[in-house]
Amino acid sequence: MEIFTLLEALEELMDEGKSIPLTNKVLVDKEQVLDLIKEIRLKLPEELKQAKWVKEERTRILVEAQKEAEGVVKEAENRIIAMVDENEITRKAYEQKNEIIQTANEMAREISNGTKEHADAILEKIETVLLDTLKTIQNNRKELK
């Protein structure tokens, strides 16, 4: 990720700056710091686009899982209708229908939960990067003031 590279460059700039004796202050080239901050800002929207994509992908997967579950249920119902001829067959068909519906619902829940966990993990990583970047920028601004 380019943001990490830019942040590393910002850290290097701070490390290479001249120390002011008896303080925790460092002299750095203002233009270089501002250029790096500008580049970081330009790269942030890409991270946000990725977060939006993850959210949309999660929604798409949930819709797809729901359609698949509905298809399984519909298939089960069609099979049951075809088996209504005899009493024993009908009873077995209802049992099978319930099992298929239960399995489909469990699969849909598992897919949904997995997708949510995956999306949450990605968003958590992006949030951490953004918070770290914000802290660094705030610290740099503090140092500049």
PDB file of C-alpha atoms in Angstrom:
ATOM      1  CA  MET A   1       0.000   0.000   0.000  1.00  0.00           C
ATOM      2  CA  GLU A   2       1.337   3.353  -0.975  1.00  0.00           C
ATOM      3  CA  ILE A   3       0.061   5.073   2.162  1.00  0.00           C
ATOM      4  CA  PHE A   4       2.408   2.977   4.277  1.00  0.00           C
ATOM      5  CA  THR A   5       5.314   3.950   2.033  1.00  0.00           C
ATOM      6  CA  LEU A   6       4.412   7.620   2.378  1.00  0.00           C
ATOM      7  CA  LEU A   7       4.102   7.289   6.141  1.00  0.00           C
ATOM      8  CA  GLU A   8       7.504   5.610   6.273  1.00  0.00           C
ATOM      9  CA  ALA A   9       8.954   8.481   4.237  1.00  0.00           C
ATOM     10  CA  LEU A  10       7.408  10.928   6.711  1.00  0.00           C
ATOM     11  CA  GLU A  11       8.943   9.000   9.609  1.00  0.00           C
ATOM     12  CA  GLU A  12      12.336   9.013   7.882  1.00  0.00           C
ATOM     13  CA  LEU A  13      12.081  12.746   7.380  1.00  0.00           C
ATOM     14  CA  MET A  14      11.386  13.184  11.087  1.00  0.00           C
ATOM     15  CA  ASP A  15      14.253  10.832  12.022  1.00  0.00           C
ATOM     16  CA  GLU A  16      16.688  12.617   9.728  1.00  0.00           C
ATOM     17  CA  GLY A  17      15.730  16.095  10.975  1.00  0.00           C
ATOM     18  CA  LYS A  18      18.156  18.042  13.130  1.00  0.00           C
ATOM     19  CA  SER A  19      17.436  17.766  16.848  1.00  0.00           C
ATOM     20  CA  ILE A  20      17.040  20.899  18.918  1.00  0.00           C
ATOM     21  CA  PRO A  21      19.213  20.448  22.008  1.00  0.00           C
ATOM     22  CA  LEU A  22      17.453  19.894  25.352  1.00  0.00           C
ATOM     23  CA  THR A  23      14.058  19.419  23.665  1.00  0.00           C
ATOM     24  CA  ASN A  24      12.157  16.708  21.924  1.00  0.00           C
ATOM     25  CA  LYS A  25      11.836  18.917  18.850  1.00  0.00           C
ATOM     26  CA  VAL A  26      13.219  18.306  15.370  1.00  0.00           C
ATOM     27  CA  LEU A  27      13.778  20.711  12.498  1.00  0.00           C
ATOM     28  CA  VAL A  28      12.416  19.383   9.223  1.00  0.00           C
ATOM     29  CA  ASP A  29      11.893  20.773   5.752  1.00  0.00           C
ATOM     30  CA  LYS A  30       8.363  22.179   5.785  1.00  0.00           C
ATOM     31  CA  GLU A  31       7.900  21.690   2.024  1.00  0.00           C
ATOM     32  CA  GLN A  32       8.833  18.020   2.217  1.00  0.00           C
ATOM     33  CA  VAL A  33       6.413  17.410   5.105  1.00  0.00           C
ATOM     34  CA  LEU A  34       3.600  19.251   3.344  1.00  0.00           C
ATOM     35  CA  ASP A  35       4.280  17.339   0.110  1.00  0.00           C
ATOM     36  CA  LEU A  36       4.085  14.011   1.933  1.00  0.00           C
ATOM     37  CA  ILE A  37       0.868  15.029   3.706  1.00  0.00           C
ATOM     38  CA  LYS A  38      -0.596  16.099   0.357  1.00  0.00           C
ATOM     39  CA  GLU A  39       0.303  12.733  -1.198  1.00  0.00           C
ATOM     40  CA  ILE A  40      -1.219  10.883   1.763  1.00  0.00           C
ATOM     41  CA  ARG A  41      -4.436  12.838   1.327  1.00  0.00           C
ATOM     42  CA  LEU A  42      -4.490  11.930  -2.365  1.00  0.00           C
ATOM     43  CA  LYS A  43      -4.068   8.254  -1.526  1.00  0.00           C
ATOM     44  CA  LEU A  44      -6.735   8.147   1.208  1.00  0.00           C
ATOM     45  CA  PRO A  45      -9.700   8.195  -1.177  1.00  0.00           C
ATOM     46  CA  GLU A  46      -8.438   4.924  -2.685  1.00  0.00           C
ATOM     47  CA  GLU A  47      -8.603   3.330   0.771  1.00  0.00           C
ATOM     48  CA  LEU A  48     -12.116   4.649   1.155  1.00  0.00           C
ATOM     49  CA  LYS A  49     -13.067   3.285  -2.278  1.00  0.00           C
ATOM     50  CA  GLN A  50     -11.786  -0.100  -1.161  1.00  0.00           C
ATOM     51  CA  ALA A  51     -13.940   0.086   1.966  1.00  0.00           C
ATOM     52  CA  LYS A  52     -16.970   0.953  -0.160  1.00  0.00           C
ATOM     53  CA  TRP A  53     -16.180  -1.939  -2.506  1.00  0.00           C
ATOM     54  CA  VAL A  54     -15.950  -4.321   0.459  1.00  0.00           C
ATOM     55  CA  LYS A  55     -19.334  -3.137   1.678  1.00  0.00           C
ATOM     56  CA  GLU A  56     -20.906  -3.528  -1.780  1.00  0.00           C
ATOM     57  CA  GLU A  57     -19.297  -6.942  -2.228  1.00  0.00           C
ATOM     58  CA  ARG A  58     -20.653  -8.024   1.152  1.00  0.00           C
ATOM     59  CA  THR A  59     -24.148  -6.924   0.121  1.00  0.00           C
ATOM     60  CA  ARG A  60     -23.816  -8.694  -3.230  1.00  0.00           C
ATOM     61  CA  ILE A  61     -22.719 -11.923  -1.538  1.00  0.00           C
ATOM     62  CA  LEU A  62     -25.593 -11.720   0.943  1.00  0.00           C
ATOM     63  CA  VAL A  63     -28.107 -11.216  -1.881  1.00  0.00           C
ATOM     64  CA  GLU A  64     -26.543 -14.075  -3.824  1.00  0.00           C
ATOM     65  CA  ALA A  65     -26.687 -16.347  -0.765  1.00  0.00           C
ATOM     66  CA  GLN A  66     -30.328 -15.426  -0.200  1.00  0.00           C
ATOM     67  CA  LYS A  67     -31.164 -16.204  -3.846  1.00  0.00           C
ATOM     68  CA  GLU A  68     -29.336 -19.509  -3.585  1.00  0.00           C
ATOM     69  CA  ALA A  69     -31.234 -20.362  -0.398  1.00  0.00           C
ATOM     70  CA  GLU A  70     -34.527 -19.429  -2.072  1.00  0.00           C
ATOM     71  CA  GLY A  71     -33.584 -21.606  -5.047  1.00  0.00           C
ATOM     72  CA  VAL A  72     -32.901 -24.548  -2.756  1.00  0.00           C
ATOM     73  CA  VAL A  73     -36.221 -23.988  -0.993  1.00  0.00           C
ATOM     74  CA  LYS A  74     -38.053 -23.684  -4.317  1.00  0.00           C
ATOM     75  CA  GLU A  75     -36.398 -26.852  -5.559  1.00  0.00           C
ATOM     76  CA  ALA A  76     -37.435 -28.650  -2.379  1.00  0.00           C
ATOM     77  CA  GLU A  77     -41.009 -27.445  -2.778  1.00  0.00           C
ATOM     78  CA  ASN A  78     -41.107 -28.607  -6.401  1.00  0.00           C
ATOM     79  CA  ARG A  79     -39.781 -32.015  -5.416  1.00  0.00           C
ATOM     80  CA  ILE A  80     -42.426 -32.273  -2.715  1.00  0.00           C
ATOM     81  CA  ILE A  81     -45.247 -31.399  -5.114  1.00  0.00           C
ATOM     82  CA  ALA A  82     -44.043 -34.132  -7.474  1.00  0.00           C
ATOM     83  CA  MET A  83     -44.073 -36.701  -4.643  1.00  0.00           C
ATOM     84  CA  VAL A  84     -47.602 -36.036  -3.332  1.00  0.00           C
ATOM     85  CA  ASP A  85     -48.957 -39.272  -4.884  1.00  0.00           C
ATOM     86  CA  GLU A  86     -48.862 -41.519  -1.835  1.00  0.00           C
ATOM     87  CA  ASN A  87     -49.242 -40.967   1.885  1.00  0.00           C
ATOM     88  CA  GLU A  88     -45.833 -42.384   2.858  1.00  0.00           C
ATOM     89  CA  ILE A  89     -44.104 -40.507   0.048  1.00  0.00           C
ATOM     90  CA  THR A  90     -45.854 -37.325   1.107  1.00  0.00           C
ATOM     91  CA  ARG A  91     -44.746 -37.716   4.733  1.00  0.00           C
ATOM     92  CA  LYS A  92     -41.150 -38.361   3.669  1.00  0.00           C
ATOM     93  CA  ALA A  93     -41.276 -35.407   1.311  1.00  0.00           C
ATOM     94  CA  TYR A  94     -42.332 -33.039   4.080  1.00  0.00           C
ATOM     95  CA  GLU A  95     -39.503 -34.312   6.263  1.00  0.00           C
ATOM     96  CA  GLN A  96     -37.023 -33.835   3.451  1.00  0.00           C
ATOM     97  CA  LYS A  97     -38.423 -30.383   2.683  1.00  0.00           C
ATOM     98  CA  ASN A  98     -37.923 -29.318   6.283  1.00  0.00           C
ATOM     99  CA  GLU A  99     -34.378 -30.678   6.312  1.00  0.00           C
ATOM    100  CA  ILE A 100     -33.530 -28.893   3.065  1.00  0.00           C
ATOM    101  CA  ILE A 101     -35.030 -25.627   4.293  1.00  0.00           C
ATOM    102  CA  GLN A 102     -33.159 -25.932   7.570  1.00  0.00           C
ATOM    103  CA  THR A 103     -29.895 -26.714   5.760  1.00  0.00           C
ATOM    104  CA  ALA A 104     -30.429 -23.845   3.315  1.00  0.00           C
ATOM    105  CA  ASN A 105     -31.151 -21.441   6.153  1.00  0.00           C
ATOM    106  CA  GLU A 106     -28.057 -22.602   8.048  1.00  0.00           C
ATOM    107  CA  MET A 107     -25.921 -22.223   4.930  1.00  0.00           C
ATOM    108  CA  ALA A 108     -27.311 -18.742   4.321  1.00  0.00           C
ATOM    109  CA  ARG A 109     -26.596 -17.795   7.951  1.00  0.00           C
ATOM    110  CA  GLU A 110     -23.062 -19.159   7.743  1.00  0.00           C
ATOM    111  CA  ILE A 111     -22.359 -17.351   4.482  1.00  0.00           C
ATOM    112  CA  SER A 112     -23.849 -14.151   5.861  1.00  0.00           C
ATOM    113  CA  ASN A 113     -21.860 -14.358   9.107  1.00  0.00           C
ATOM    114  CA  GLY A 114     -18.636 -15.169   7.287  1.00  0.00           C
ATOM    115  CA  THR A 115     -19.121 -12.277   4.895  1.00  0.00           C
ATOM    116  CA  LYS A 116     -19.882  -9.888   7.727  1.00  0.00           C
ATOM    117  CA  GLU A 117     -16.806 -11.005   9.660  1.00  0.00           C
ATOM    118  CA  HIS A 118     -14.592 -10.669   6.592  1.00  0.00           C
ATOM    119  CA  ALA A 119     -15.926  -7.217   5.741  1.00  0.00           C
ATOM    120  CA  ASP A 120     -15.585  -6.120   9.374  1.00  0.00           C
ATOM    121  CA  ALA A 121     -11.967  -7.300   9.494  1.00  0.00           C
ATOM    122  CA  ILE A 122     -11.099  -5.358   6.337  1.00  0.00           C
ATOM    123  CA  LEU A 123     -12.884  -2.255   7.578  1.00  0.00           C
ATOM    124  CA  GLU A 124     -11.114  -2.568  10.945  1.00  0.00           C
ATOM    125  CA  LYS A 125      -7.725  -2.650   9.176  1.00  0.00           C
ATOM    126  CA  ILE A 126      -8.629   0.383   7.088  1.00  0.00           C
ATOM    127  CA  GLU A 127      -9.872   2.195  10.200  1.00  0.00           C
ATOM    128  CA  THR A 128      -6.580   1.464  11.968  1.00  0.00           C
ATOM    129  CA  VAL A 129      -4.560   2.786   9.027  1.00  0.00           C
ATOM    130  CA  LEU A 130      -6.679   5.920   8.854  1.00  0.00           C
ATOM    131  CA  LEU A 131      -6.463   6.521  12.610  1.00  0.00           C
ATOM    132  CA  ASP A 132      -2.687   6.024  12.582  1.00  0.00           C
ATOM    133  CA  THR A 133      -2.379   8.389   9.651  1.00  0.00           C
ATOM    134  CA  LEU A 134      -4.564  10.968  11.388  1.00  0.00           C
ATOM    135  CA  LYS A 135      -2.494  10.703  14.594  1.00  0.00           C
ATOM    136  CA  THR A 136       0.709  11.135  12.630  1.00  0.00           C
ATOM    137  CA  ILE A 137      -0.659  14.146  10.804  1.00  0.00           C
ATOM    138  CA  GLN A 138      -1.956  15.667  14.039  1.00  0.00           C
ATOM    139  CA  ASN A 139       1.407  15.130  15.718  1.00  0.00           C
ATOM    140  CA  ASN A 140       3.194  16.636  12.748  1.00  0.00           C
ATOM    141  CA  ARG A 141       0.901  19.624  12.747  1.00  0.00           C
ATOM    142  CA  LYS A 142       1.498  20.022  16.486  1.00  0.00           C
ATOM    143  CA  GLU A 143       5.227  19.875  15.877  1.00  0.00           C
ATOM    144  CA  LEU A 144       4.949  22.428  13.087  1.00  0.00           C
ATOM    145  CA  LYS A 145       3.036  24.854  15.290  1.00  0.00           C
TER     146      LYS A 145
END
